mmCIF file of C-alpha atoms in Angstrom:
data_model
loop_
_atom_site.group_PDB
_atom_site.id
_atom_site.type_symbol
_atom_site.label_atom_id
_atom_site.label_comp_id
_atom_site.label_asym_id
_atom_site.label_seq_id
_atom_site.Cartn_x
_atom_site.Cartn_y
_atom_site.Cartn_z
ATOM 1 C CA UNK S 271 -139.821 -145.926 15.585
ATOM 2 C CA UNK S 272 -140.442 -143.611 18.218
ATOM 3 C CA UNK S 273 -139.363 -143.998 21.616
ATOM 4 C CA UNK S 274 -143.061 -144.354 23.522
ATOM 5 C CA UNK S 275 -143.458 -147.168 20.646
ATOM 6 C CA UNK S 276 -140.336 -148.537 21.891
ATOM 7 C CA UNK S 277 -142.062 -148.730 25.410
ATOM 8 C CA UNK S 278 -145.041 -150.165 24.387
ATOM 9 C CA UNK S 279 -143.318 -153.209 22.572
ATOM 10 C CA UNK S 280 -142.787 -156.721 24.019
ATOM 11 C CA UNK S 281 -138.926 -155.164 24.731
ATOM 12 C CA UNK S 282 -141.003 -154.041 27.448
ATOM 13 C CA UNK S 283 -141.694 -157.427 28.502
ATOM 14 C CA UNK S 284 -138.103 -158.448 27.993
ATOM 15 C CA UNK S 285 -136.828 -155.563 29.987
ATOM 16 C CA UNK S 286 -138.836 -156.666 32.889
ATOM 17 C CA UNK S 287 -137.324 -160.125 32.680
ATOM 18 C CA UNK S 288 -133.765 -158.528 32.564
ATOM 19 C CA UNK S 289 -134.344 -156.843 35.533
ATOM 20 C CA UNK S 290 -135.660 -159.354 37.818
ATOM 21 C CA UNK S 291 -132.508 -161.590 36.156
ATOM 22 C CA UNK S 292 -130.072 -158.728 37.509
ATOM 23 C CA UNK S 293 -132.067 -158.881 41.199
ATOM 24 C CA UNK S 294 -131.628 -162.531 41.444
ATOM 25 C CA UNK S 295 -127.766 -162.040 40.347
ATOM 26 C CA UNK S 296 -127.188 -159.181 43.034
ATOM 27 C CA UNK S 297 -128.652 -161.069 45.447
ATOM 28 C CA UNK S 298 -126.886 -164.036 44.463
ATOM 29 C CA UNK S 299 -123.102 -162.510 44.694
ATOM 30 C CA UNK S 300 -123.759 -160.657 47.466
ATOM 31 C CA UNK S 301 -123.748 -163.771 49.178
ATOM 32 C CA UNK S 302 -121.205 -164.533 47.118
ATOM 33 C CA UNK S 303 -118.935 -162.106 48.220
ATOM 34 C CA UNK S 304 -119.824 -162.423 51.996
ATOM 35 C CA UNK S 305 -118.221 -165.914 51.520
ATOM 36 C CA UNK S 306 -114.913 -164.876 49.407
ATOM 37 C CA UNK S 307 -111.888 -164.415 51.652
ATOM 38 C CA UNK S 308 -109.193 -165.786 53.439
ATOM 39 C CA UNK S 309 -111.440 -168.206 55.893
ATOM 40 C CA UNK S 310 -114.066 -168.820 52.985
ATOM 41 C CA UNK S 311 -117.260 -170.232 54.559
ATOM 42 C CA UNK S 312 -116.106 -170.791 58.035
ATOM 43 C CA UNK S 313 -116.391 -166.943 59.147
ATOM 44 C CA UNK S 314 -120.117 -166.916 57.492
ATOM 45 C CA UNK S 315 -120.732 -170.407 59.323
ATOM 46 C CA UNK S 316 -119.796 -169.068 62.488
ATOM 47 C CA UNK S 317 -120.658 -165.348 62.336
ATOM 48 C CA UNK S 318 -123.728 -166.121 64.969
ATOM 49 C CA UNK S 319 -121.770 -167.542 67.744
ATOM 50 C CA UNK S 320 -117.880 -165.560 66.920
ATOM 51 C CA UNK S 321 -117.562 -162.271 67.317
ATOM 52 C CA UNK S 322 -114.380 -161.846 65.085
ATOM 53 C CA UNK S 323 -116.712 -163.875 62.558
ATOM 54 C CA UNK S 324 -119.346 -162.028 62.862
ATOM 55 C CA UNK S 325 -117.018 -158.206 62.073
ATOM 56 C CA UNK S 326 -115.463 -160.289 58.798
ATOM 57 C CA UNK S 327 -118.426 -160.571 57.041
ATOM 58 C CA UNK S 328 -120.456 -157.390 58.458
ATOM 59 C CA UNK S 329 -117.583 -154.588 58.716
ATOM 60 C CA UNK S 330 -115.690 -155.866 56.016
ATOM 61 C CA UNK S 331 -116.886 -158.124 53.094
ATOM 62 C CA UNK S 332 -120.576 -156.810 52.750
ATOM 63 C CA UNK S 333 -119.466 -153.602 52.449
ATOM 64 C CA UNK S 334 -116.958 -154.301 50.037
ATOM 65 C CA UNK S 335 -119.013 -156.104 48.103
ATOM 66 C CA UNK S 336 -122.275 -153.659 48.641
ATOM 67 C CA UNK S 337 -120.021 -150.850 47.750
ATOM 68 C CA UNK S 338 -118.539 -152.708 44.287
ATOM 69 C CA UNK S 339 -122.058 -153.457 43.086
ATOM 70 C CA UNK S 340 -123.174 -149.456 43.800
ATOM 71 C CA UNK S 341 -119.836 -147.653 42.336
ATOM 72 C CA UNK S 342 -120.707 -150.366 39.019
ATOM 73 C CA UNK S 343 -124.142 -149.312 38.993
ATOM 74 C CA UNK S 344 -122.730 -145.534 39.282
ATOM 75 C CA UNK S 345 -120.568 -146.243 36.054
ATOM 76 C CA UNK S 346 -123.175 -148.316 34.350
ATOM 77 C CA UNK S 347 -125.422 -145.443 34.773
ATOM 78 C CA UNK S 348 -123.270 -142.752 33.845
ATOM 79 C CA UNK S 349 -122.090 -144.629 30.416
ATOM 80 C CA UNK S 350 -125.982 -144.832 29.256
ATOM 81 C CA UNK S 351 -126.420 -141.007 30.192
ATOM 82 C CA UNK S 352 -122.886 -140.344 28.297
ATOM 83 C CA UNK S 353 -123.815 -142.665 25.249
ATOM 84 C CA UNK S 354 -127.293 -141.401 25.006
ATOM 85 C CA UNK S 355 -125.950 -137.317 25.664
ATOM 86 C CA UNK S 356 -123.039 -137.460 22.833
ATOM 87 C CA UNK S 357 -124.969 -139.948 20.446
ATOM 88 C CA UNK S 358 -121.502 -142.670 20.570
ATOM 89 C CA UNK S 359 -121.930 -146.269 21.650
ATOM 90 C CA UNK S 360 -117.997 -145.789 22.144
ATOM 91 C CA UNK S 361 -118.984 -142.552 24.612
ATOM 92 C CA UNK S 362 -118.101 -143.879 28.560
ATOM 93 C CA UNK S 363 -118.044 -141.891 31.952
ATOM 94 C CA UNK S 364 -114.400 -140.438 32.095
ATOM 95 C CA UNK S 365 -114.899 -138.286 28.737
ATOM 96 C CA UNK S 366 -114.882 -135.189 30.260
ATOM 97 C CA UNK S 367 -111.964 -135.462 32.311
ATOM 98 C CA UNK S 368 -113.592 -136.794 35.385
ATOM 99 C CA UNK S 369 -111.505 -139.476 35.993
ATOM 100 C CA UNK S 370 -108.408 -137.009 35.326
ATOM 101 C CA UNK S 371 -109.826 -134.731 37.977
ATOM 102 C CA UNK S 372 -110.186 -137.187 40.853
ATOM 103 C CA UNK S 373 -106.624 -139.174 40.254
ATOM 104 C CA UNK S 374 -105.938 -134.908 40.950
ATOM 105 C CA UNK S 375 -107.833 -134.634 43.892
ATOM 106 C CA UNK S 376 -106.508 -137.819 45.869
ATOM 107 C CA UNK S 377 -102.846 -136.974 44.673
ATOM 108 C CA UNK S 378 -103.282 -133.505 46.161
ATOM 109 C CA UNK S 379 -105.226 -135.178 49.387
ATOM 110 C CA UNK S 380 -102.372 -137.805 49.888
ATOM 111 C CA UNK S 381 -99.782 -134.689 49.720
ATOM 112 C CA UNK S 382 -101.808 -132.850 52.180
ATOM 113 C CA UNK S 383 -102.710 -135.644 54.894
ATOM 114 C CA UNK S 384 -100.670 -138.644 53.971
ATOM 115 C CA UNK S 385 -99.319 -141.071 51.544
ATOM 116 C CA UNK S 386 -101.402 -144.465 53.104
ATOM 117 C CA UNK S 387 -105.017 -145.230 51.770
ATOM 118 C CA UNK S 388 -105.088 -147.659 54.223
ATOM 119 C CA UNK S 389 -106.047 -145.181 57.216
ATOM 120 C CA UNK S 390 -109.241 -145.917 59.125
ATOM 121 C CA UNK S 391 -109.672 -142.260 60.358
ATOM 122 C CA UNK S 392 -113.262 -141.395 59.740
ATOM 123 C CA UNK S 393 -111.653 -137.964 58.606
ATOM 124 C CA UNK S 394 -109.183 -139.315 56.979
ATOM 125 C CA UNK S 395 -111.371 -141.133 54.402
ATOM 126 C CA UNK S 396 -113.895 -138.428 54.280
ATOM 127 C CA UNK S 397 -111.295 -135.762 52.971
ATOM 128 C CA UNK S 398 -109.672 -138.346 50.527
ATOM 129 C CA UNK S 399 -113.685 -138.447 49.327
ATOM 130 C CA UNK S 400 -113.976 -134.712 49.024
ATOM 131 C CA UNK S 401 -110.702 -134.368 47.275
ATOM 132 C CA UNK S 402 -111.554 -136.710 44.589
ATOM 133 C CA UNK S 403 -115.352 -135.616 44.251
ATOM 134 C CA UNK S 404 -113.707 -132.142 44.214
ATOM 135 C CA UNK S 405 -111.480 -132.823 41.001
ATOM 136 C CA UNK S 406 -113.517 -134.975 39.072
ATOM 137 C CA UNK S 407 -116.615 -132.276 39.593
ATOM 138 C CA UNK S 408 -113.523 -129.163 38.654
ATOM 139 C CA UNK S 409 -112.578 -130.984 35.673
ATOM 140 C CA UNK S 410 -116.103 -131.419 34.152
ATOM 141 C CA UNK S 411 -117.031 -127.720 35.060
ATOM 142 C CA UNK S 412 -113.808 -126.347 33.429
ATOM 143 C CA UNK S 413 -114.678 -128.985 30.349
ATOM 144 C CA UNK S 414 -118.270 -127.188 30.255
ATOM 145 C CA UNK S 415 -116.166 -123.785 30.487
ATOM 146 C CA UNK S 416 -114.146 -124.491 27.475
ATOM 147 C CA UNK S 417 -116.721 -125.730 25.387
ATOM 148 C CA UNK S 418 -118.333 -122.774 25.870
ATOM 149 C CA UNK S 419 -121.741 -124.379 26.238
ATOM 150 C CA UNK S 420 -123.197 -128.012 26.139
ATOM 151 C CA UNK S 421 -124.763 -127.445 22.547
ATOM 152 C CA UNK S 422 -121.828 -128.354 20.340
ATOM 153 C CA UNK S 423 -121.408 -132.130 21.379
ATOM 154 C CA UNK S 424 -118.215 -132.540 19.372
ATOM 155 C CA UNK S 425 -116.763 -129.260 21.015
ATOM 156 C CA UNK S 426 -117.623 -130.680 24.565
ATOM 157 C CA UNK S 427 -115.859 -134.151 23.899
ATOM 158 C CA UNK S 428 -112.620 -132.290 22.657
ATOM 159 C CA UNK S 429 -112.661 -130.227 25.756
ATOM 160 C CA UNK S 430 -113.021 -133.029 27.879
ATOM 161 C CA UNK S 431 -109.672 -134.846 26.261
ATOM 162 C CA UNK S 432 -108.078 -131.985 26.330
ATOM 163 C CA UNK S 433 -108.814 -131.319 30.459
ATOM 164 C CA UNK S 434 -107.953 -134.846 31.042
ATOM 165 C CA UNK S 435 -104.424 -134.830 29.384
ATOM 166 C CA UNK S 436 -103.753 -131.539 30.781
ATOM 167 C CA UNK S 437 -104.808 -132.727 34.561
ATOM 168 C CA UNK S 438 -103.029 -136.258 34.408
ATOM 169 C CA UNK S 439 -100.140 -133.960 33.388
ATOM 170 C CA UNK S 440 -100.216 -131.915 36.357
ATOM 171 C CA UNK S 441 -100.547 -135.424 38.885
ATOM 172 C CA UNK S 442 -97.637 -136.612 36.867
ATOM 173 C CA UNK S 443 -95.525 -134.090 38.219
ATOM 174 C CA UNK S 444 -96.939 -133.901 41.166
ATOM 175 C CA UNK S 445 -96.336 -137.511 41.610
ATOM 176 C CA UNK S 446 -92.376 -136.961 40.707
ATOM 177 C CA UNK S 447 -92.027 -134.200 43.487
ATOM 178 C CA UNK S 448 -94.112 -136.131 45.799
ATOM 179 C CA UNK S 449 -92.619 -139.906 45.314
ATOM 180 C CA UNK S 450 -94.053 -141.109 48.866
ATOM 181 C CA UNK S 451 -97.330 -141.573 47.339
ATOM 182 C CA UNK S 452 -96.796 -143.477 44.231
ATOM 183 C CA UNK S 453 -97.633 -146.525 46.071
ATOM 184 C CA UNK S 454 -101.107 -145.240 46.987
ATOM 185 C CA UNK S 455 -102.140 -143.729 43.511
ATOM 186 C CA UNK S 456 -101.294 -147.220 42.148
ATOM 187 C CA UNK S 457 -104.065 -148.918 44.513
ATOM 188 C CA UNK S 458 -105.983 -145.969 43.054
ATOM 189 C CA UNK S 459 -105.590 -145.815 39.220
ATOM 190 C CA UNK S 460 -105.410 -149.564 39.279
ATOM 191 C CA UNK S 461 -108.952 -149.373 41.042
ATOM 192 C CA UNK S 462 -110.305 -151.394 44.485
ATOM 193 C CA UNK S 463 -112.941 -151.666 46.659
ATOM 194 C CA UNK S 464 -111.092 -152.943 49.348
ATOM 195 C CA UNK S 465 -111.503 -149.768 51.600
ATOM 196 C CA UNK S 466 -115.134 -149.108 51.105
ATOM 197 C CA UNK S 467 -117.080 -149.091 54.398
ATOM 198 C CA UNK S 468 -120.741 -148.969 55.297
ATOM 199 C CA UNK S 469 -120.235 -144.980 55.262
ATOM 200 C CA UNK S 470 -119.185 -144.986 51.359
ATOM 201 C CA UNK S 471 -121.981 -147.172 50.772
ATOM 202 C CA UNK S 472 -124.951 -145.126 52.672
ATOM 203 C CA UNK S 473 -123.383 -142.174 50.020
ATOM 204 C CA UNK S 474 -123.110 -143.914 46.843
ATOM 205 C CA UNK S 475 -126.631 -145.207 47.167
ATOM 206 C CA UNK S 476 -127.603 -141.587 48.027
ATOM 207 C CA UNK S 477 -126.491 -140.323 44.907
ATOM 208 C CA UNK S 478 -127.823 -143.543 42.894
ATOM 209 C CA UNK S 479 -130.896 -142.656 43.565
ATOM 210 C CA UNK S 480 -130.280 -138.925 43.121
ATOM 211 C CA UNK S 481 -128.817 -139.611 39.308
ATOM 212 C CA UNK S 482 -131.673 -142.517 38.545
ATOM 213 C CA UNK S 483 -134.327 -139.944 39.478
ATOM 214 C CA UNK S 484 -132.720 -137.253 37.515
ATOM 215 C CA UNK S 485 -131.832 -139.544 34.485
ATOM 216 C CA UNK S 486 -135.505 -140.784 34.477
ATOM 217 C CA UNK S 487 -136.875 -137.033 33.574
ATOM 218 C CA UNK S 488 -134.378 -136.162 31.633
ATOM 219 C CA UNK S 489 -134.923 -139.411 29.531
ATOM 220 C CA UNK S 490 -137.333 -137.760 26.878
ATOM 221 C CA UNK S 491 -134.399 -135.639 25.733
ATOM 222 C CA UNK S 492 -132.156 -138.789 25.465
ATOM 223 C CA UNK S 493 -134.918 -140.278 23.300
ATOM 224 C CA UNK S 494 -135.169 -137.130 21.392
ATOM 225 C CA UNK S 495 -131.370 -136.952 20.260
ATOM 226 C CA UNK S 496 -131.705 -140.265 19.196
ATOM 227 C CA UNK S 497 -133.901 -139.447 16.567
ATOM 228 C CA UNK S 498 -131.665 -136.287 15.526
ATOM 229 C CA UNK S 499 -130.974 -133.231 16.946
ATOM 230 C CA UNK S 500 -133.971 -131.518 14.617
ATOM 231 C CA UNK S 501 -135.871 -134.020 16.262
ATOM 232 C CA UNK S 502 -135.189 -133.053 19.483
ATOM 233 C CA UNK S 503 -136.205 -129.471 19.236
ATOM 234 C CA UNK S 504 -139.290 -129.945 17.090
ATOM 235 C CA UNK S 505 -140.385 -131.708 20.145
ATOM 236 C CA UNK S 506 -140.001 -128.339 22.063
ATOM 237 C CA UNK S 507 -137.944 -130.004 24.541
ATOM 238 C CA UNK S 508 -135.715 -127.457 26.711
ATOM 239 C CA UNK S 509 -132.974 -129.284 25.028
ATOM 240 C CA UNK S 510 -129.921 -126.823 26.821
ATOM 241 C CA UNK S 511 -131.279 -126.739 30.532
ATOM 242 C CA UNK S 512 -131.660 -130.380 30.664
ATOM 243 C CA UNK S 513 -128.400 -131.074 28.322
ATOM 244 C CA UNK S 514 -126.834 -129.678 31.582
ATOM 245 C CA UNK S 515 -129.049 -131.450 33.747
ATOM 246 C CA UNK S 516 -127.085 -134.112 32.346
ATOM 247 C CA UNK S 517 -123.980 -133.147 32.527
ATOM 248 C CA UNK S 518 -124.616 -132.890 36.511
ATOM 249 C CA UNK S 519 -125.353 -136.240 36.747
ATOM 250 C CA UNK S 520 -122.581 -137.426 34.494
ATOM 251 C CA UNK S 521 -119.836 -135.754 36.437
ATOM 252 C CA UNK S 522 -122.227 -136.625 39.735
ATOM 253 C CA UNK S 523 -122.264 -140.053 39.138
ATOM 254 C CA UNK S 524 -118.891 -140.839 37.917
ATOM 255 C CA UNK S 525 -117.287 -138.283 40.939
ATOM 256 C CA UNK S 526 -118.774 -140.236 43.021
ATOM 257 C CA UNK S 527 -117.979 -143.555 42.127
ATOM 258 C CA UNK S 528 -114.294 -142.913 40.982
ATOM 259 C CA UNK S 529 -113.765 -141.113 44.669
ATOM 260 C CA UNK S 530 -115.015 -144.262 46.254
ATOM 261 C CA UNK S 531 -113.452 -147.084 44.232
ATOM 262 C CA UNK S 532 -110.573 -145.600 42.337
ATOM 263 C CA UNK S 533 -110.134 -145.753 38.604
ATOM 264 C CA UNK S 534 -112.490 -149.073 36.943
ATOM 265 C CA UNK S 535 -111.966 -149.342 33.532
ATOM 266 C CA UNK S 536 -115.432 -150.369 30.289
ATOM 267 C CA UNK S 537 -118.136 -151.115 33.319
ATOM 268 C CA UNK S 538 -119.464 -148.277 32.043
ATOM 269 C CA UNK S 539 -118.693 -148.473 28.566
ATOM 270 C CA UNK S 540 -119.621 -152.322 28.394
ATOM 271 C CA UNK S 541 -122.796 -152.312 30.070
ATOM 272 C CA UNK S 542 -125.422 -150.281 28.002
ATOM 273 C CA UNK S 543 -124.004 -152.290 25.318
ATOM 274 C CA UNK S 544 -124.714 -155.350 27.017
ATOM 275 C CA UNK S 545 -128.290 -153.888 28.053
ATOM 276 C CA UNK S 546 -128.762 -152.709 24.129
ATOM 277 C CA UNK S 547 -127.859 -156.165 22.670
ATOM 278 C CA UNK S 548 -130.375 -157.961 24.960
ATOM 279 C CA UNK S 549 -133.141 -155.567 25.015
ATOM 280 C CA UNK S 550 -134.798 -152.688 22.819
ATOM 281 C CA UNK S 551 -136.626 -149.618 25.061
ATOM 282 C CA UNK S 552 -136.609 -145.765 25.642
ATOM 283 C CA UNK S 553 -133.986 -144.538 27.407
ATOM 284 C CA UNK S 554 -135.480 -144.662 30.821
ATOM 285 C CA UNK S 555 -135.838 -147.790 31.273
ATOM 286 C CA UNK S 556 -132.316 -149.147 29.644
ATOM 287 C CA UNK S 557 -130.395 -146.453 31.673
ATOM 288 C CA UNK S 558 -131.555 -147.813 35.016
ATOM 289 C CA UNK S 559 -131.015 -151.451 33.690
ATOM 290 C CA UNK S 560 -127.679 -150.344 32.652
ATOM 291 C CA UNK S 561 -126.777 -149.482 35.852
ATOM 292 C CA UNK S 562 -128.157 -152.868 37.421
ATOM 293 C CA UNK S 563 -126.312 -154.170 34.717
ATOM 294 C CA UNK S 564 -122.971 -152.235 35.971
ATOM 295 C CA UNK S 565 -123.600 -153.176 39.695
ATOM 296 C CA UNK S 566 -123.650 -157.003 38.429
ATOM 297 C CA UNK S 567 -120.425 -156.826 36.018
ATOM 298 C CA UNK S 568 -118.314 -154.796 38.773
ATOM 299 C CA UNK S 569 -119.433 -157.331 41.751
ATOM 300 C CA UNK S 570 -118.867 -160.353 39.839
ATOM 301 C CA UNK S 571 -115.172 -158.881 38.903
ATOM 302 C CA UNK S 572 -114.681 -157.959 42.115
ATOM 303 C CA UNK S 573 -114.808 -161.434 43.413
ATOM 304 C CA UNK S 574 -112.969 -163.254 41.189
ATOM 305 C CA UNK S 575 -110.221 -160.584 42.101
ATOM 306 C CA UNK S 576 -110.303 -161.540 45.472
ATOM 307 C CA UNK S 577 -110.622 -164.894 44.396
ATOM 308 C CA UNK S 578 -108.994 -166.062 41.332
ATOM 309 C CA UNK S 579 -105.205 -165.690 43.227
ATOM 310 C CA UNK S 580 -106.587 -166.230 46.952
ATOM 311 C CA UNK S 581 -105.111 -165.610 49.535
ATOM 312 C CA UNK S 582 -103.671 -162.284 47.538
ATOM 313 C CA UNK S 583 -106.195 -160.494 45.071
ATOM 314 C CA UNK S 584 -106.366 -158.763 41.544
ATOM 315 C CA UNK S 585 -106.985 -155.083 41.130
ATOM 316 C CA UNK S 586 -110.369 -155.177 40.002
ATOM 317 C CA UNK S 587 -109.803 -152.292 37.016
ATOM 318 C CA UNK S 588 -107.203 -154.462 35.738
ATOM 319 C CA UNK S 589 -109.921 -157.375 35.925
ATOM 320 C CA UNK S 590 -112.371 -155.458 34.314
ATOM 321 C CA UNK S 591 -110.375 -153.512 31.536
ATOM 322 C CA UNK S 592 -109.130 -157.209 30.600
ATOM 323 C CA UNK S 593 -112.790 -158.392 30.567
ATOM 324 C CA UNK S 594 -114.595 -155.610 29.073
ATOM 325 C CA UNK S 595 -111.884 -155.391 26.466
ATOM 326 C CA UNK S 596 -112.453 -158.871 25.693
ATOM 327 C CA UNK S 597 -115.880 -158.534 25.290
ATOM 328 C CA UNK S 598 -115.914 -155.229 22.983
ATOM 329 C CA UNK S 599 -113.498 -156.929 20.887
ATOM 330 C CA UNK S 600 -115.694 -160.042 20.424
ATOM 331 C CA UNK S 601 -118.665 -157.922 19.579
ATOM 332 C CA UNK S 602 -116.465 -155.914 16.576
ATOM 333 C CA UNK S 603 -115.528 -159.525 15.613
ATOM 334 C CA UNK S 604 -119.220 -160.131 15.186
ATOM 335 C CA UNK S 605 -120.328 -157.219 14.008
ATOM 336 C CA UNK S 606 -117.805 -157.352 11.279
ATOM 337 C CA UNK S 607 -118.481 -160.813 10.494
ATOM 338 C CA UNK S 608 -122.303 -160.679 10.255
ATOM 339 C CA UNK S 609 -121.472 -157.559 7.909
ATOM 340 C CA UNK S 610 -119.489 -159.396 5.229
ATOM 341 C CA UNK S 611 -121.615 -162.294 5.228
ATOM 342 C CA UNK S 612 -124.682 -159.526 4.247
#
């Protein structure tokens, strides 16, 4: 079936339902997560009439939780653009060495101006940013460089391993001649949003909307290499510039988000495979639900990590690799079983 039949079936309806579902829930642990800390309701209580009340759940737990639910719809969207792109359900953002790249960066920027994540210097967080941004976009260029082109899919995922091993090798060492900041590449490659601000929010939701625009014209191609790669270019799509259009907002989307958040492990691999078993459209439409879908899962694990061993909290990419594994598991169990039964 093509994909505008796709579009014009009742999945169309059901998609519509899914995303008003994923509004509600947004909405509904956002509030959620303005409640979640160490004085629970009290601070939201009083936030009108205490100052100190008022800065917990402004300065520091909307953020938080407005910056988990972007840097999951970041992943969420970047899985559906690297499933749909390499034609792999088991495809997810960090194939081409992106999340290599920025654990590269922010070791390099912790050498160069400190070993604490914990600073509040405007500067300070802005050039731990731009260091990961900077790695994860150098390690998807020199991916594209070794492949040679974006035509050969296989070629381009083989590149990508190969980038990542080879960068997490060179942190590695740097790590062992820099041991001051093994403490704060743990926070990182374990993952948090504890030090998002209002600042990493106002960019993450800048390039959201960059990468949902960009994914939403570059969705006929997706729809095309789902049929086949003959497919594809019978349509007379321009199959290579917008194969790279795609790359961009891969490496965009996941820079972005890993630079912000740290290392979160199967939001994006889980959630256009949550999207996929609940409803059936073009790739359009199931991208940008898959990165609702993301914003949802990573919130939701972000405060049980905060809340599940209150006062202290859970690294949320241990939460969610737990989780997601869980769930991918389950749905091999399934899948297996409903295939011997047949």
């Amino acid at each position: 079936m093509a994909a505008t039949d796709l579009d014009r079936s009742p999945g169309l309806r059901r998609s519509a339902l899914l995303a008003w579902l994923l509004a509600v829930l947004t909405l509904l642990f956002l509030a959620v997560g303005a409640s979640v800390g160490s004085t629970g309701w009290e601070s939201v209580l009083r936030m009108r009439d205490d100052a100190t009340s008022w800065q917990i759940v402004m300065d520091i737990r909307l953020p938080r939780s407005m910056g988990a639910w972007l840097a999951g719809a970041l992943l969420g969207l970047a899985g559906a653009v690297a499933q749909g792109l390499f034609r792999n359900p088991l495809a997810d953002p960090y194939l081409l060495g992106s999340a290599s790249g920025a654990s590269l960066g922010s070791a390099l920027g912790l050498v160069l101006m400190g070993s604490s994540l914990t600073s509040l210097s405007l500067v300070y967080r802005l050039g731990m940013t731009g260091m990961a941004f900077a790695g994860a976009a150098c390690a998807v260029g020199l991916t594209v460089v070794l492949a040679r082109n974006v035509q050969n899919t296989l070629r381009l995922l083989l590149a990508g391993v190969i980038v990542g091993v080879v960068l997490g090798a060179v942190r590695d060492l740097l790590e062992l001649r820099h041991p001051d900041i093994l403490q704060a590449m743990q926070a990182f490659t374990l993952g948090t949003s504890a030090f998002v601000g209002w600042e990493s929010c106002a960019l993450m939701a800048a390039v959201l909307l960059l990468c949902a625009l960009a994914t939403w014209v570059c969705s006929r191609v997706l729809d095309g290499l789902s049929l086949g790669e003959a497919t594809a270019t019978s349509l007379g799509l321009p199959l290579t510039q917008l194969r790279y259009g795609l790359v961009a907002v891969l490496a965009l989307a996941t820079g972005t988000s890993v630079a912000q958040t740290g290392l979160i492990a199967f939001v994006g691999l889980a959630a256009p495979h949550l999207v996929r078993s609940l409803v059936r459209v073009g790739h359009g439409r199931s991208t940008l639900l898959a990165a609702a879908m993301g914003g949802v899962l990573l919130l939701a694990a972000d405060i049980l990590a905060r809340w599940l061993v209150a006062p202290q909290e859970l690294p949320v990419g241990v939460l969610t690799a737990a989780l997601g594994g869980s769930y991918l598991l389950w749905r091999m169990h399934r899948s297996t079983g409903i295939g011997g039964r047949r």
